[in-house]
XYZ file of C-alpha atoms in Angstrom:
369
model
C -1.274 26.019 -7.089
C -2.174 25.236 -10.630
C -5.449 23.421 -11.257
C -7.347 22.264 -14.303
C -10.619 24.216 -14.330
C -13.551 22.620 -16.108
C -15.770 24.544 -18.491
C -19.343 25.515 -17.528
C -22.055 23.025 -18.417
C -24.120 25.455 -20.506
C -24.112 28.932 -22.024
C -26.276 30.361 -19.223
C -23.668 29.415 -16.622
C -20.911 30.820 -18.826
C -22.725 34.140 -19.092
C -23.040 34.255 -15.297
C -19.330 33.480 -14.998
C -18.414 36.341 -17.358
C -20.566 38.774 -15.402
C -18.991 37.732 -12.110
C -15.400 37.630 -13.402
C -15.356 40.934 -15.280
C -17.312 42.549 -12.465
C -14.310 41.768 -10.252
C -11.757 42.748 -12.907
C -13.502 46.052 -13.565
C -14.051 46.629 -9.808
C -17.811 47.118 -10.298
C -19.349 43.881 -8.889
C -22.705 45.594 -8.252
C -22.840 47.732 -11.396
C -22.134 45.205 -14.133
C -25.299 43.872 -15.804
C -26.629 41.282 -18.202
C -28.205 42.894 -21.260
C -31.996 42.491 -21.454
C -33.702 39.127 -21.143
C -33.845 35.908 -23.160
C -35.349 36.461 -26.617
C -34.747 40.211 -26.756
C -32.427 41.878 -29.275
C -29.098 42.492 -27.510
C -27.001 44.225 -30.200
C -24.219 41.667 -29.815
C -23.736 42.396 -26.105
C -24.605 39.948 -23.308
C -22.927 41.761 -20.399
C -22.006 45.419 -20.046
C -20.670 47.966 -17.568
C -18.384 50.927 -17.080
C -15.099 49.752 -15.516
C -13.921 51.775 -12.547
C -12.130 54.887 -13.803
C -13.627 54.668 -17.320
C -16.201 57.062 -18.811
C -17.555 54.796 -21.553
C -19.288 51.431 -21.513
C -17.532 48.151 -22.254
C -19.453 45.189 -23.618
C -18.982 41.408 -23.521
C -20.309 38.833 -25.969
C -20.389 35.438 -24.187
C -19.933 32.619 -26.675
C -20.655 29.644 -24.437
C -21.065 26.174 -25.945
C -22.981 23.146 -24.728
C -21.094 20.766 -27.033
C -17.402 21.380 -26.286
C -16.108 18.512 -28.388
C -17.134 20.199 -31.652
C -17.067 23.805 -30.499
C -15.238 26.260 -32.730
C -15.356 30.004 -33.159
C -15.607 31.040 -36.819
C -14.527 34.233 -38.557
C -18.059 34.775 -39.852
C -19.524 34.453 -36.376
C -17.052 36.989 -34.975
C -17.661 39.460 -37.800
C -21.443 39.234 -37.352
C -21.239 39.874 -33.595
C -18.962 42.878 -34.102
C -21.379 44.410 -36.615
C -24.244 43.921 -34.163
C -22.229 45.547 -31.353
C -21.857 48.732 -33.425
C -25.576 49.298 -32.792
C -25.259 49.156 -29.009
C -26.101 52.450 -27.308
C -24.322 54.352 -25.948
C -21.349 53.432 -28.117
C -18.852 51.006 -26.659
C -15.197 51.791 -25.949
C -14.143 48.147 -25.740
C -15.837 45.008 -27.045
C -14.824 41.657 -25.530
C -15.597 38.309 -27.126
C -15.388 35.680 -24.367
C -15.543 32.081 -25.535
C -15.461 28.588 -24.014
C -13.643 27.355 -27.129
C -9.943 26.603 -26.889
C -7.302 28.992 -28.177
C -6.755 29.077 -31.939
C -3.843 31.111 -33.310
C -5.561 31.755 -36.645
C -8.717 33.102 -34.997
C -6.626 35.235 -32.640
C -4.745 36.700 -35.597
C -8.055 37.393 -37.352
C -9.368 39.280 -34.290
C -6.165 41.316 -33.925
C -6.452 42.504 -37.533
C -10.141 43.334 -37.049
C -9.262 45.280 -33.907
C -6.776 47.521 -35.724
C -9.151 48.048 -38.633
C -12.072 48.831 -36.327
C -10.134 51.380 -34.269
C -8.796 53.057 -37.409
C -12.431 53.592 -38.385
C -13.060 55.316 -35.049
C -14.933 52.411 -33.493
C -14.331 50.287 -30.363
C -11.340 48.133 -29.417
C -11.871 44.370 -29.867
C -10.481 41.731 -27.493
C -10.795 37.938 -27.636
C -10.604 35.734 -24.533
C -10.707 31.970 -25.130
C -11.100 29.419 -22.339
C -7.393 29.230 -21.461
C -7.318 33.030 -21.163
C -10.378 32.961 -18.906
C -8.763 30.313 -16.690
C -5.753 32.632 -16.266
C -8.081 35.473 -15.292
C -9.911 33.241 -12.816
C -6.662 32.285 -11.123
C -5.738 35.986 -10.846
C -9.123 36.980 -9.368
C -9.665 34.855 -6.299
C -13.242 35.879 -5.423
C -14.495 34.776 -8.830
C -12.302 31.681 -8.667
C -13.786 30.571 -5.328
C -17.308 31.369 -6.493
C -16.857 29.322 -9.639
C -14.973 26.376 -8.149
C -17.502 25.955 -5.339
C -20.549 26.766 -7.428
C -21.524 26.333 -11.063
C -18.066 25.136 -12.055
C -18.360 21.992 -9.949
C -21.763 20.552 -10.849
C -21.213 16.856 -11.549
C -17.566 17.535 -12.227
C -14.289 15.746 -11.785
C -12.188 16.479 -8.745
C -9.145 14.845 -7.231
C -6.875 15.518 -4.299
C -3.773 14.185 -2.600
C -3.925 13.363 1.102
C -1.547 11.782 3.579
C -1.658 9.294 6.459
C -5.233 8.790 7.721
C -6.573 11.268 5.129
C -4.661 14.270 6.459
C -4.387 17.286 4.177
C -1.029 18.386 5.603
C 2.075 16.513 6.625
C 5.028 17.373 8.855
C 8.222 15.324 8.864
C 10.357 15.094 11.999
C 13.520 13.310 10.837
C 16.158 12.452 13.404
C 19.367 14.274 12.486
C 22.722 14.648 14.128
C 23.944 18.144 14.826
C 27.690 17.918 15.049
C 29.240 20.895 16.787
C 32.993 21.436 16.499
C 34.457 23.629 19.218
C 38.020 24.879 19.135
C 40.270 24.986 22.183
C 43.834 26.025 22.657
C 46.443 23.393 23.563
C 50.177 23.148 24.163
C 50.573 20.123 21.879
C 52.999 20.318 19.004
C 52.013 20.288 15.334
C 53.165 16.675 14.967
C 51.084 15.563 17.941
C 47.985 17.277 16.533
C 48.448 15.721 13.080
C 48.759 12.229 14.579
C 45.741 12.854 16.781
C 43.561 13.967 13.862
C 44.572 10.971 11.732
C 43.740 8.497 14.487
C 40.278 9.990 14.993
C 39.289 9.888 11.301
C 36.097 7.930 10.550
C 34.559 6.946 7.229
C 31.649 9.006 5.864
C 28.063 8.030 6.677
C 26.335 5.982 4.014
C 22.895 7.027 2.751
C 21.633 3.474 3.183
C 18.058 2.383 2.657
C 16.010 1.850 5.845
C 15.944 -1.883 5.099
C 19.483 -2.361 3.845
C 20.168 -4.599 6.838
C 17.974 -7.275 5.216
C 20.394 -7.532 2.326
C 23.600 -9.364 3.310
C 25.523 -7.632 0.515
C 24.790 -4.145 1.838
C 25.953 -2.141 4.851
C 25.376 -3.369 8.398
C 24.413 0.124 9.530
C 20.945 1.674 9.419
C 20.123 5.280 8.675
C 17.454 6.335 11.204
C 16.743 9.640 9.412
C 14.377 8.094 6.849
C 10.772 9.350 6.896
C 7.886 7.041 5.989
C 4.442 8.137 4.899
C 1.332 7.004 3.095
C 0.227 8.959 0.035
C -3.535 8.804 -0.563
C -5.187 9.554 -3.927
C -8.855 10.438 -3.495
C -11.645 11.026 -6.006
C -13.313 14.003 -4.336
C -15.602 14.807 -7.279
C -18.916 13.443 -8.459
C -17.737 11.644 -11.604
C -15.779 8.408 -12.086
C -12.110 8.877 -13.030
C -11.111 6.344 -15.694
C -7.891 5.410 -17.509
C -5.851 7.364 -15.020
C -2.381 7.507 -13.555
C -0.473 9.818 -11.222
C 2.970 11.306 -11.743
C 4.958 12.970 -8.929
C 8.119 15.048 -9.305
C 9.997 16.040 -6.146
C 11.371 19.511 -6.805
C 13.395 20.165 -3.655
C 14.117 18.882 -0.167
C 14.608 15.172 -0.997
C 17.956 13.381 -1.052
C 16.776 9.782 -1.547
C 13.548 7.967 -2.440
C 12.650 4.363 -1.633
C 9.422 2.333 -1.597
C 10.572 0.217 1.348
C 10.745 -3.106 -0.478
C 13.915 -5.097 0.385
C 13.960 -7.187 -2.788
C 12.443 -4.873 -5.398
C 13.280 -1.479 -3.891
C 12.012 0.676 -6.727
C 9.207 -1.210 -8.397
C 5.824 -2.749 -7.563
C 2.774 -3.693 -9.619
C 1.366 -0.190 -9.357
C 4.223 2.086 -8.338
C 7.533 2.928 -9.967
C 9.965 5.057 -7.995
C 12.956 6.588 -9.723
C 15.485 7.713 -7.132
C 17.788 9.326 -9.704
C 15.066 11.543 -11.182
C 13.199 11.878 -7.854
C 9.910 10.807 -9.425
C 7.045 8.452 -8.621
C 4.619 7.005 -11.186
C 1.460 5.290 -9.999
C -0.722 3.161 -12.278
C -3.828 1.508 -10.747
C -3.859 -2.278 -10.758
C -5.670 -3.658 -13.824
C -6.399 -0.054 -14.840
C -9.252 0.044 -12.320
C -11.298 3.272 -12.309
C -11.394 5.500 -9.235
C -15.031 5.891 -8.245
C -16.528 8.833 -6.365
C -15.382 9.256 -2.731
C -13.039 6.282 -3.061
C -9.272 6.357 -2.673
C -6.107 4.369 -3.303
C -2.769 4.677 -1.558
C 0.855 3.597 -1.535
C 3.730 3.914 0.909
C 6.926 5.840 0.365
C 10.117 6.319 2.344
C 12.324 9.308 1.718
C 15.444 10.884 3.059
C 15.250 14.641 3.427
C 18.143 16.939 2.665
C 19.735 17.774 6.053
C 19.523 21.544 5.606
C 16.014 21.609 4.083
C 13.044 23.087 5.953
C 10.445 21.787 3.514
C 9.854 19.360 0.678
C 8.268 20.650 -2.513
C 6.731 18.289 -5.036
C 4.420 18.609 -8.031
C 1.789 15.985 -8.761
C -0.082 15.559 -12.010
C -3.139 13.406 -12.598
C -3.745 12.292 -16.177
C -7.060 10.591 -16.979
C -9.393 9.965 -19.896
C -11.597 13.035 -19.394
C -9.772 14.939 -16.696
C -6.352 16.087 -15.608
C -5.010 18.208 -12.791
C -1.651 19.521 -11.628
C -0.719 20.979 -8.247
C 2.290 21.776 -6.090
C 2.380 20.617 -2.460
C 4.758 21.418 0.377
C 5.653 19.190 3.326
C 7.116 20.936 6.375
C 10.327 19.540 7.883
C 10.944 19.952 11.636
C 13.997 17.860 12.498
C 14.720 16.387 15.913
C 18.403 16.867 16.649
C 20.862 14.682 18.489
C 23.740 16.959 19.414
C 27.288 15.678 19.328
C 29.995 18.036 20.467
C 33.554 17.470 19.306
C 36.536 19.480 20.487
C 39.307 20.365 18.077
C 42.611 21.255 19.599
C 44.790 23.939 18.008
C 48.051 25.421 19.199
C 47.748 28.912 17.739
C 45.423 31.583 19.094
C 44.435 32.697 15.572
C 43.172 29.149 14.848
C 40.562 29.311 17.607
C 37.380 29.809 15.578
C 33.678 30.060 16.353
C 31.715 26.835 16.710
C 31.178 24.980 13.429
C 27.852 23.208 13.000
C 27.373 20.330 10.584
C 24.076 18.481 10.086
C 24.150 14.819 9.137
C 21.977 11.709 9.215
C 21.627 9.580 12.341
C 23.166 6.218 11.527
C 23.425 3.328 13.983
C 24.805 -0.200 13.917
C 22.225 -2.801 12.889
C 22.405 -4.575 16.246
C 21.591 -1.290 18.035
C 18.634 -0.284 15.890
């Protein structure tokens, strides 16, 4: 479940995050320490410890920024911190520069070259972790992730979640499907009689009609009862207003058809565009209205599950002015079956096979709906 993780509000929180995260990575949560106190000389090291299984100390320089918009890590700044770290006692084996700045290929190349040069001189290894790298580490270390996401990482921050009918977090579909069972039985009929019998019993394939096709006189007069309807709710669960936003949904698996339930404009409304071919939904709020804290908006969707599927998988992505998030959600499918048994007559013992099972949609005549 991929999420956008916001940066800490200040350098103090970032230093606490580094201590917590590398304490988990190094497997020494109670032995990793911050170096000295505010105002004291720290020899380029904010956090230090001896990772489990290591004999020498490792140090971390936490380059947190309060102004992220203009934050950059310079070559001079890195060089100065490395020179300071050479005075740390006892000598370090590894020196980590952790930064809230975004990744920069030129700075990363600069650090790699410094690392080789420094180790050739018999000094410590140098590693650089920018914010995207730290997010990856957070997602791989769940204790630190939970601590951050429910603590300092969520002070006055953006948050957003997808819910379903009546604000439910989970959804289970129970589509009505037909389970057609073909059973073979031996008969004394001739081949010609069997061929004629099979031709006379042939029926046309079931159409994947929309649930409201009956309202259109140019469409089929049969209704597919296997459609599932639900309400998708978009909630601002954070403490900041979400502005200039829209939601994009991509169904990855488990869906055969999409429909918004409108008989006259089946794939478009003022806020929602549903593309059945691409299996996508785009939602744009009416008049570009912001989504305020604890408020929600919703829209209705009908979909036809794939008969053999046991779940639907879709990815949603929120794009906004100051915030974005992406997640994958699963919807469980537990079909209700209407069994229909058909007998197929054969006149040769070797043609008597095991039961064949075929799942299909439950389609009825419009007058019997």
